[in-house]
Amino acid sequence: MKLSVIYHSESGNTQKMAEAVVEGMNKVEGAEAKCFSIDEADEDWIKESSCIVVGTPVYYAEMSGKVKLFLEKCGKYGLAGKLGGAFATANFVHGGGEIAIQAIQTHMLVYGMMVYSGGGSFGQPVIHLGPVGVRGQFEELAENFRIYGERMAKKTKELGI
Ligand SMILES: Cc1cc2nc3c(=O)[nH]c(=O)nc-3n(C[C@H](O)[C@H](O)[C@H](O)COP(=O)(O)O)c2cc1C
């Protein structure tokens, strides 16, 4: 069961959180998760992945332009039927993280992906749309990203896709 985490990161925050998501995914038996910078995505691995998670820095309360361009060119990956999720990093709690996540999830739905996060169904940590990392709290929030990755991989396994 392959899983891909694709991120855009200029100053390393989103990359660190992507690595935490992958760490959580790989805790699930049978999961083989890898993360890729948006500039160095392994196309074959993505095509073969059952689950795709996209991470973005928040730019102007939205996903970054680079992530949007990437998502607009994802037709080649055959995304329909794959499980999808998104996360963000930002400077501010109210800086637009969830708006960016939701916009990515909208693109995924248009591709025919199944969008998932676990929402509040697992209790703490409650992750409604997807995890948001905030400046000054990346270290302490990394555990939430690991847990999110584990939830995504468990659901992928359960679906048998
Ligand atoms: C052009 C630009 C726009 C930004 N806009 C926002 C914003 O609207 N809200 C926010 O909270 N942070 C904003 N930030 C801060 C980044 O989202 C934040 O530093 C992020 O963690 C950077 O991720 P990276 O280290 O992976 O590049 C912006 C940063 C840049 C460069």
PDB file of C-alpha atoms and ligand atoms in Angstrom:
ATOM      1  CA  MET A   1       0.000   0.000   0.000  1.00  0.00           C
ATOM      2  CA  LYS A   2       1.789   3.125  -1.258  1.00  0.00           C
ATOM      3  CA  LEU A   3       1.050   6.615   0.024  1.00  0.00           C
ATOM      4  CA  SER A   4       2.408   9.981  -1.136  1.00  0.00           C
ATOM      5  CA  VAL A   5       2.812  13.233   0.721  1.00  0.00           C
ATOM      6  CA  ILE A   6       3.573  16.118  -1.645  1.00  0.00           C
ATOM      7  CA  TYR A   7       4.545  19.475  -0.219  1.00  0.00           C
ATOM      8  CA  HIS A   8       5.653  22.951  -1.189  1.00  0.00           C
ATOM      9  CA  SER A   9       8.133  24.481   1.246  1.00  0.00           C
ATOM     10  CA  GLU A  10      10.397  27.515   0.872  1.00  0.00           C
ATOM     11  CA  SER A  11      11.693  27.817   4.432  1.00  0.00           C
ATOM     12  CA  GLY A  12      11.280  24.226   5.659  1.00  0.00           C
ATOM     13  CA  ASN A  13       8.164  24.394   7.875  1.00  0.00           C
ATOM     14  CA  THR A  14       5.839  22.520   5.551  1.00  0.00           C
ATOM     15  CA  GLN A  15       8.585  20.009   4.765  1.00  0.00           C
ATOM     16  CA  LYS A  16       9.026  19.229   8.479  1.00  0.00           C
ATOM     17  CA  MET A  17       5.303  18.668   8.880  1.00  0.00           C
ATOM     18  CA  ALA A  18       5.240  16.498   5.714  1.00  0.00           C
ATOM     19  CA  GLU A  19       7.947  14.326   7.268  1.00  0.00           C
ATOM     20  CA  ALA A  20       5.840  13.963  10.420  1.00  0.00           C
ATOM     21  CA  VAL A  21       2.808  12.902   8.355  1.00  0.00           C
ATOM     22  CA  VAL A  22       4.910  10.260   6.568  1.00  0.00           C
ATOM     23  CA  GLU A  23       6.290   9.019   9.887  1.00  0.00           C
ATOM     24  CA  GLY A  24       2.739   8.511  11.138  1.00  0.00           C
ATOM     25  CA  MET A  25       1.662   6.766   7.938  1.00  0.00           C
ATOM     26  CA  ASN A  26       4.569   4.343   8.117  1.00  0.00           C
ATOM     27  CA  LYS A  27       3.491   3.216  11.597  1.00  0.00           C
ATOM     28  CA  VAL A  28       0.614   1.362   9.959  1.00  0.00           C
ATOM     29  CA  GLU A  29       1.502  -2.190   8.963  1.00  0.00           C
ATOM     30  CA  GLY A  30       1.769  -2.589   5.209  1.00  0.00           C
ATOM     31  CA  ALA A  31       2.077   1.154   4.560  1.00  0.00           C
ATOM     32  CA  GLU A  32       4.910   2.476   2.395  1.00  0.00           C
ATOM     33  CA  ALA A  33       4.744   6.258   2.564  1.00  0.00           C
ATOM     34  CA  LYS A  34       7.139   8.748   0.992  1.00  0.00           C
ATOM     35  CA  CYS A  35       7.158  12.520   0.865  1.00  0.00           C
ATOM     36  CA  PHE A  36       8.201  14.600  -2.106  1.00  0.00           C
ATOM     37  CA  SER A  37       8.887  18.231  -2.673  1.00  0.00           C
ATOM     38  CA  ILE A  38       6.487  19.530  -5.289  1.00  0.00           C
ATOM     39  CA  ASP A  39       9.524  20.143  -7.512  1.00  0.00           C
ATOM     40  CA  GLU A  40      10.760  16.566  -7.265  1.00  0.00           C
ATOM     41  CA  ALA A  41       7.626  14.479  -7.202  1.00  0.00           C
ATOM     42  CA  ASP A  42       8.120  10.835  -8.180  1.00  0.00           C
ATOM     43  CA  GLU A  43       5.393  10.488 -10.795  1.00  0.00           C
ATOM     44  CA  ASP A  44       5.331   6.680 -10.790  1.00  0.00           C
ATOM     45  CA  TRP A  45       5.090   6.504  -6.994  1.00  0.00           C
ATOM     46  CA  ILE A  46       2.227   9.003  -7.006  1.00  0.00           C
ATOM     47  CA  LYS A  47       0.374   7.100  -9.726  1.00  0.00           C
ATOM     48  CA  GLU A  48       0.733   3.877  -7.718  1.00  0.00           C
ATOM     49  CA  SER A  49      -0.288   5.509  -4.429  1.00  0.00           C
ATOM     50  CA  SER A  50      -3.669   4.758  -2.875  1.00  0.00           C
ATOM     51  CA  CYS A  51      -3.548   7.929  -0.793  1.00  0.00           C
ATOM     52  CA  ILE A  52      -2.282  11.398  -1.666  1.00  0.00           C
ATOM     53  CA  VAL A  53      -1.783  14.110   0.950  1.00  0.00           C
ATOM     54  CA  VAL A  54      -0.815  17.623  -0.146  1.00  0.00           C
ATOM     55  CA  GLY A  55       0.844  20.160   2.167  1.00  0.00           C
ATOM     56  CA  THR A  56       0.987  23.882   1.531  1.00  0.00           C
ATOM     57  CA  PRO A  57       2.336  26.997   3.196  1.00  0.00           C
ATOM     58  CA  VAL A  58      -0.476  29.507   3.602  1.00  0.00           C
ATOM     59  CA  TYR A  59      -0.075  32.435   1.222  1.00  0.00           C
ATOM     60  CA  TYR A  60      -2.607  35.239   1.564  1.00  0.00           C
ATOM     61  CA  ALA A  61      -5.018  32.980   3.455  1.00  0.00           C
ATOM     62  CA  GLU A  62      -4.938  30.429   0.626  1.00  0.00           C
ATOM     63  CA  MET A  63      -2.772  27.626  -0.742  1.00  0.00           C
ATOM     64  CA  SER A  64       0.421  28.815  -2.420  1.00  0.00           C
ATOM     65  CA  GLY A  65       0.367  29.521  -6.137  1.00  0.00           C
ATOM     66  CA  LYS A  66       2.818  26.678  -6.657  1.00  0.00           C
ATOM     67  CA  VAL A  67       0.479  24.166  -5.036  1.00  0.00           C
ATOM     68  CA  LYS A  68      -2.436  25.438  -7.105  1.00  0.00           C
ATOM     69  CA  LEU A  69      -0.439  25.066 -10.318  1.00  0.00           C
ATOM     70  CA  PHE A  70       0.584  21.561  -9.266  1.00  0.00           C
ATOM     71  CA  LEU A  71      -3.021  20.603  -8.555  1.00  0.00           C
ATOM     72  CA  GLU A  72      -4.139  21.941 -11.919  1.00  0.00           C
ATOM     73  CA  LYS A  73      -1.727  19.524 -13.606  1.00  0.00           C
ATOM     74  CA  CYS A  74      -2.600  16.381 -11.653  1.00  0.00           C
ATOM     75  CA  GLY A  75      -4.735  14.783 -14.370  1.00  0.00           C
ATOM     76  CA  LYS A  76      -1.773  12.595 -15.348  1.00  0.00           C
ATOM     77  CA  TYR A  77      -1.759  10.842 -11.960  1.00  0.00           C
ATOM     78  CA  GLY A  78      -5.136   9.129 -12.321  1.00  0.00           C
ATOM     79  CA  LEU A  79      -6.351  10.427  -8.970  1.00  0.00           C
ATOM     80  CA  ALA A  80      -9.977   9.243  -9.169  1.00  0.00           C
ATOM     81  CA  GLY A  81     -10.816   6.848  -6.363  1.00  0.00           C
ATOM     82  CA  LYS A  82      -7.695   7.592  -4.325  1.00  0.00           C
ATOM     83  CA  LEU A  83      -7.969   8.848  -0.750  1.00  0.00           C
ATOM     84  CA  GLY A  84      -6.973  12.512  -0.407  1.00  0.00           C
ATOM     85  CA  GLY A  85      -6.072  14.867   2.387  1.00  0.00           C
ATOM     86  CA  ALA A  86      -4.366  18.191   2.979  1.00  0.00           C
ATOM     87  CA  PHE A  87      -2.453  20.143   5.606  1.00  0.00           C
ATOM     88  CA  ALA A  88      -0.992  23.616   5.923  1.00  0.00           C
ATOM     89  CA  THR A  89       1.557  25.676   7.809  1.00  0.00           C
ATOM     90  CA  ALA A  90       1.097  29.354   8.579  1.00  0.00           C
ATOM     91  CA  ASN A  91       2.383  32.212  10.667  1.00  0.00           C
ATOM     92  CA  PHE A  92      -0.886  32.782  12.465  1.00  0.00           C
ATOM     93  CA  VAL A  93      -3.625  30.666  14.015  1.00  0.00           C
ATOM     94  CA  HIS A  94      -6.146  32.735  12.115  1.00  0.00           C
ATOM     95  CA  GLY A  95      -3.935  33.133   9.044  1.00  0.00           C
ATOM     96  CA  GLY A  96      -6.105  31.051   6.713  1.00  0.00           C
ATOM     97  CA  GLY A  97      -4.830  27.482   7.212  1.00  0.00           C
ATOM     98  CA  GLU A  98      -8.213  25.823   6.992  1.00  0.00           C
ATOM     99  CA  ILE A  99      -9.188  27.866   3.952  1.00  0.00           C
ATOM    100  CA  ALA A 100      -6.047  26.616   2.193  1.00  0.00           C
ATOM    101  CA  ILE A 101      -6.809  23.016   3.208  1.00  0.00           C
ATOM    102  CA  GLN A 102     -10.387  23.261   2.020  1.00  0.00           C
ATOM    103  CA  ALA A 103      -9.315  24.685  -1.338  1.00  0.00           C
ATOM    104  CA  ILE A 104      -6.953  21.733  -1.871  1.00  0.00           C
ATOM    105  CA  GLN A 105      -9.700  19.305  -0.891  1.00  0.00           C
ATOM    106  CA  THR A 106     -12.025  20.963  -3.424  1.00  0.00           C
ATOM    107  CA  HIS A 107      -9.504  20.249  -6.200  1.00  0.00           C
ATOM    108  CA  MET A 108      -9.287  16.649  -4.997  1.00  0.00           C
ATOM    109  CA  LEU A 109     -13.049  16.232  -5.145  1.00  0.00           C
ATOM    110  CA  VAL A 110     -13.068  17.549  -8.706  1.00  0.00           C
ATOM    111  CA  TYR A 111     -10.553  14.841  -9.615  1.00  0.00           C
ATOM    112  CA  GLY A 112     -12.889  12.229  -8.141  1.00  0.00           C
ATOM    113  CA  MET A 113     -10.819  11.577  -5.033  1.00  0.00           C
ATOM    114  CA  MET A 114     -12.308  10.594  -1.683  1.00  0.00           C
ATOM    115  CA  VAL A 115     -11.428  13.320   0.784  1.00  0.00           C
ATOM    116  CA  TYR A 116     -10.795  12.344   4.392  1.00  0.00           C
ATOM    117  CA  SER A 117      -9.264  13.580   7.629  1.00  0.00           C
ATOM    118  CA  GLY A 118     -10.976  11.620  10.390  1.00  0.00           C
ATOM    119  CA  GLY A 119     -12.599  14.840  11.585  1.00  0.00           C
ATOM    120  CA  GLY A 120     -13.677  14.657  15.190  1.00  0.00           C
ATOM    121  CA  SER A 121     -14.426  10.939  15.068  1.00  0.00           C
ATOM    122  CA  PHE A 122     -11.249   9.904  16.917  1.00  0.00           C
ATOM    123  CA  GLY A 123     -11.479  12.455  19.710  1.00  0.00           C
ATOM    124  CA  GLN A 124      -8.225  14.146  20.707  1.00  0.00           C
ATOM    125  CA  PRO A 125      -6.491  15.525  18.822  1.00  0.00           C
ATOM    126  CA  VAL A 126      -9.557  16.731  16.937  1.00  0.00           C
ATOM    127  CA  ILE A 127      -8.497  17.476  13.365  1.00  0.00           C
ATOM    128  CA  HIS A 128     -11.487  18.771  11.478  1.00  0.00           C
ATOM    129  CA  LEU A 129     -10.310  19.419   7.909  1.00  0.00           C
ATOM    130  CA  GLY A 130      -6.603  18.696   8.248  1.00  0.00           C
ATOM    131  CA  PRO A 131      -3.767  19.743  10.549  1.00  0.00           C
ATOM    132  CA  VAL A 132      -2.432  23.310  10.565  1.00  0.00           C
ATOM    133  CA  GLY A 133       1.064  24.047  11.880  1.00  0.00           C
ATOM    134  CA  VAL A 134       1.648  27.526  13.260  1.00  0.00           C
ATOM    135  CA  ARG A 135       4.903  29.480  13.695  1.00  0.00           C
ATOM    136  CA  GLY A 136       6.408  28.997  17.139  1.00  0.00           C
ATOM    137  CA  GLN A 137       4.487  25.747  17.704  1.00  0.00           C
ATOM    138  CA  PHE A 138       5.809  23.412  15.030  1.00  0.00           C
ATOM    139  CA  GLU A 139       7.636  21.162  17.488  1.00  0.00           C
ATOM    140  CA  GLU A 140       4.644  20.604  19.732  1.00  0.00           C
ATOM    141  CA  LEU A 141       2.177  20.292  16.836  1.00  0.00           C
ATOM    142  CA  ALA A 142       4.285  17.722  14.949  1.00  0.00           C
ATOM    143  CA  GLU A 143       2.703  14.924  16.984  1.00  0.00           C
ATOM    144  CA  ASN A 144      -0.731  15.913  15.593  1.00  0.00           C
ATOM    145  CA  PHE A 145       0.685  15.605  12.084  1.00  0.00           C
ATOM    146  CA  ARG A 146       2.017  12.129  12.904  1.00  0.00           C
ATOM    147  CA  ILE A 147      -1.376  11.099  14.263  1.00  0.00           C
ATOM    148  CA  TYR A 148      -3.081  12.556  11.176  1.00  0.00           C
ATOM    149  CA  GLY A 149      -0.751  10.520   8.926  1.00  0.00           C
ATOM    150  CA  GLU A 150      -1.572   7.377  10.881  1.00  0.00           C
ATOM    151  CA  ARG A 151      -5.307   8.022  10.552  1.00  0.00           C
ATOM    152  CA  MET A 152      -5.009   8.573   6.801  1.00  0.00           C
ATOM    153  CA  ALA A 153      -3.014   5.345   6.327  1.00  0.00           C
ATOM    154  CA  LYS A 154      -5.391   3.322   8.518  1.00  0.00           C
ATOM    155  CA  LYS A 155      -8.375   4.512   6.480  1.00  0.00           C
ATOM    156  CA  THR A 156      -6.562   3.742   3.214  1.00  0.00           C
ATOM    157  CA  LYS A 157      -5.870   0.220   4.475  1.00  0.00           C
ATOM    158  CA  GLU A 158      -9.447  -0.243   5.667  1.00  0.00           C
ATOM    159  CA  LEU A 159     -10.792   0.804   2.249  1.00  0.00           C
ATOM    160  CA  GLY A 160      -8.466  -1.653   0.491  1.00  0.00           C
ATOM    161  CA  ILE A 161      -7.876   0.770  -2.379  1.00  0.00           C
TER     162      ILE A 161
HETATM  163  C1  LIG B   1       3.984  35.302   0.137  1.00  0.00           C
HETATM  164  C2  LIG B   1       3.634  34.810   1.530  1.00  0.00           C
HETATM  165  C3  LIG B   1       2.349  34.957   2.001  1.00  0.00           C
HETATM  166  C4  LIG B   1       2.011  34.523   3.282  1.00  0.00           C
HETATM  167  N1  LIG B   1       0.730  34.660   3.713  1.00  0.00           N
HETATM  168  C5  LIG B   1       0.383  34.189   4.931  1.00  0.00           C
HETATM  169  C6  LIG B   1      -0.959  34.307   5.387  1.00  0.00           C
HETATM  170  O1  LIG B   1      -1.852  34.799   4.704  1.00  0.00           O
HETATM  171  N2  LIG B   1      -1.252  33.832   6.634  1.00  0.00           N
HETATM  172  C7  LIG B   1      -0.303  33.271   7.451  1.00  0.00           C
HETATM  173  O2  LIG B   1      -0.634  32.873   8.560  1.00  0.00           O
HETATM  174  N3  LIG B   1       0.986  33.139   7.031  1.00  0.00           N
HETATM  175  C8  LIG B   1       1.344  33.562   5.796  1.00  0.00           C
HETATM  176  N4  LIG B   1       2.633  33.418   5.354  1.00  0.00           N
HETATM  177  C9  LIG B   1       3.595  32.675   6.202  1.00  0.00           C
HETATM  178  C10 LIG B   1       3.793  31.219   5.728  1.00  0.00           C
HETATM  179  O3  LIG B   1       2.561  30.571   5.475  1.00  0.00           O
HETATM  180  C11 LIG B   1       4.531  30.413   6.798  1.00  0.00           C
HETATM  181  O4  LIG B   1       5.739  31.019   7.133  1.00  0.00           O
HETATM  182  C12 LIG B   1       4.767  28.979   6.341  1.00  0.00           C
HETATM  183  O5  LIG B   1       4.993  28.155   7.449  1.00  0.00           O
HETATM  184  C13 LIG B   1       5.950  28.875   5.391  1.00  0.00           C
HETATM  185  O6  LIG B   1       6.118  27.541   5.050  1.00  0.00           O
HETATM  186  P1  LIG B   1       7.509  26.966   4.504  1.00  0.00           P
HETATM  187  O7  LIG B   1       8.555  27.153   5.579  1.00  0.00           O
HETATM  188  O8  LIG B   1       7.240  25.521   4.253  1.00  0.00           O
HETATM  189  O9  LIG B   1       7.837  27.702   3.243  1.00  0.00           O
HETATM  190  C14 LIG B   1       2.993  33.879   4.091  1.00  0.00           C
HETATM  191  C15 LIG B   1       4.304  33.752   3.615  1.00  0.00           C
HETATM  192  C16 LIG B   1       4.623  34.203   2.351  1.00  0.00           C
HETATM  193  C17 LIG B   1       6.032  34.017   1.845  1.00  0.00           C
END
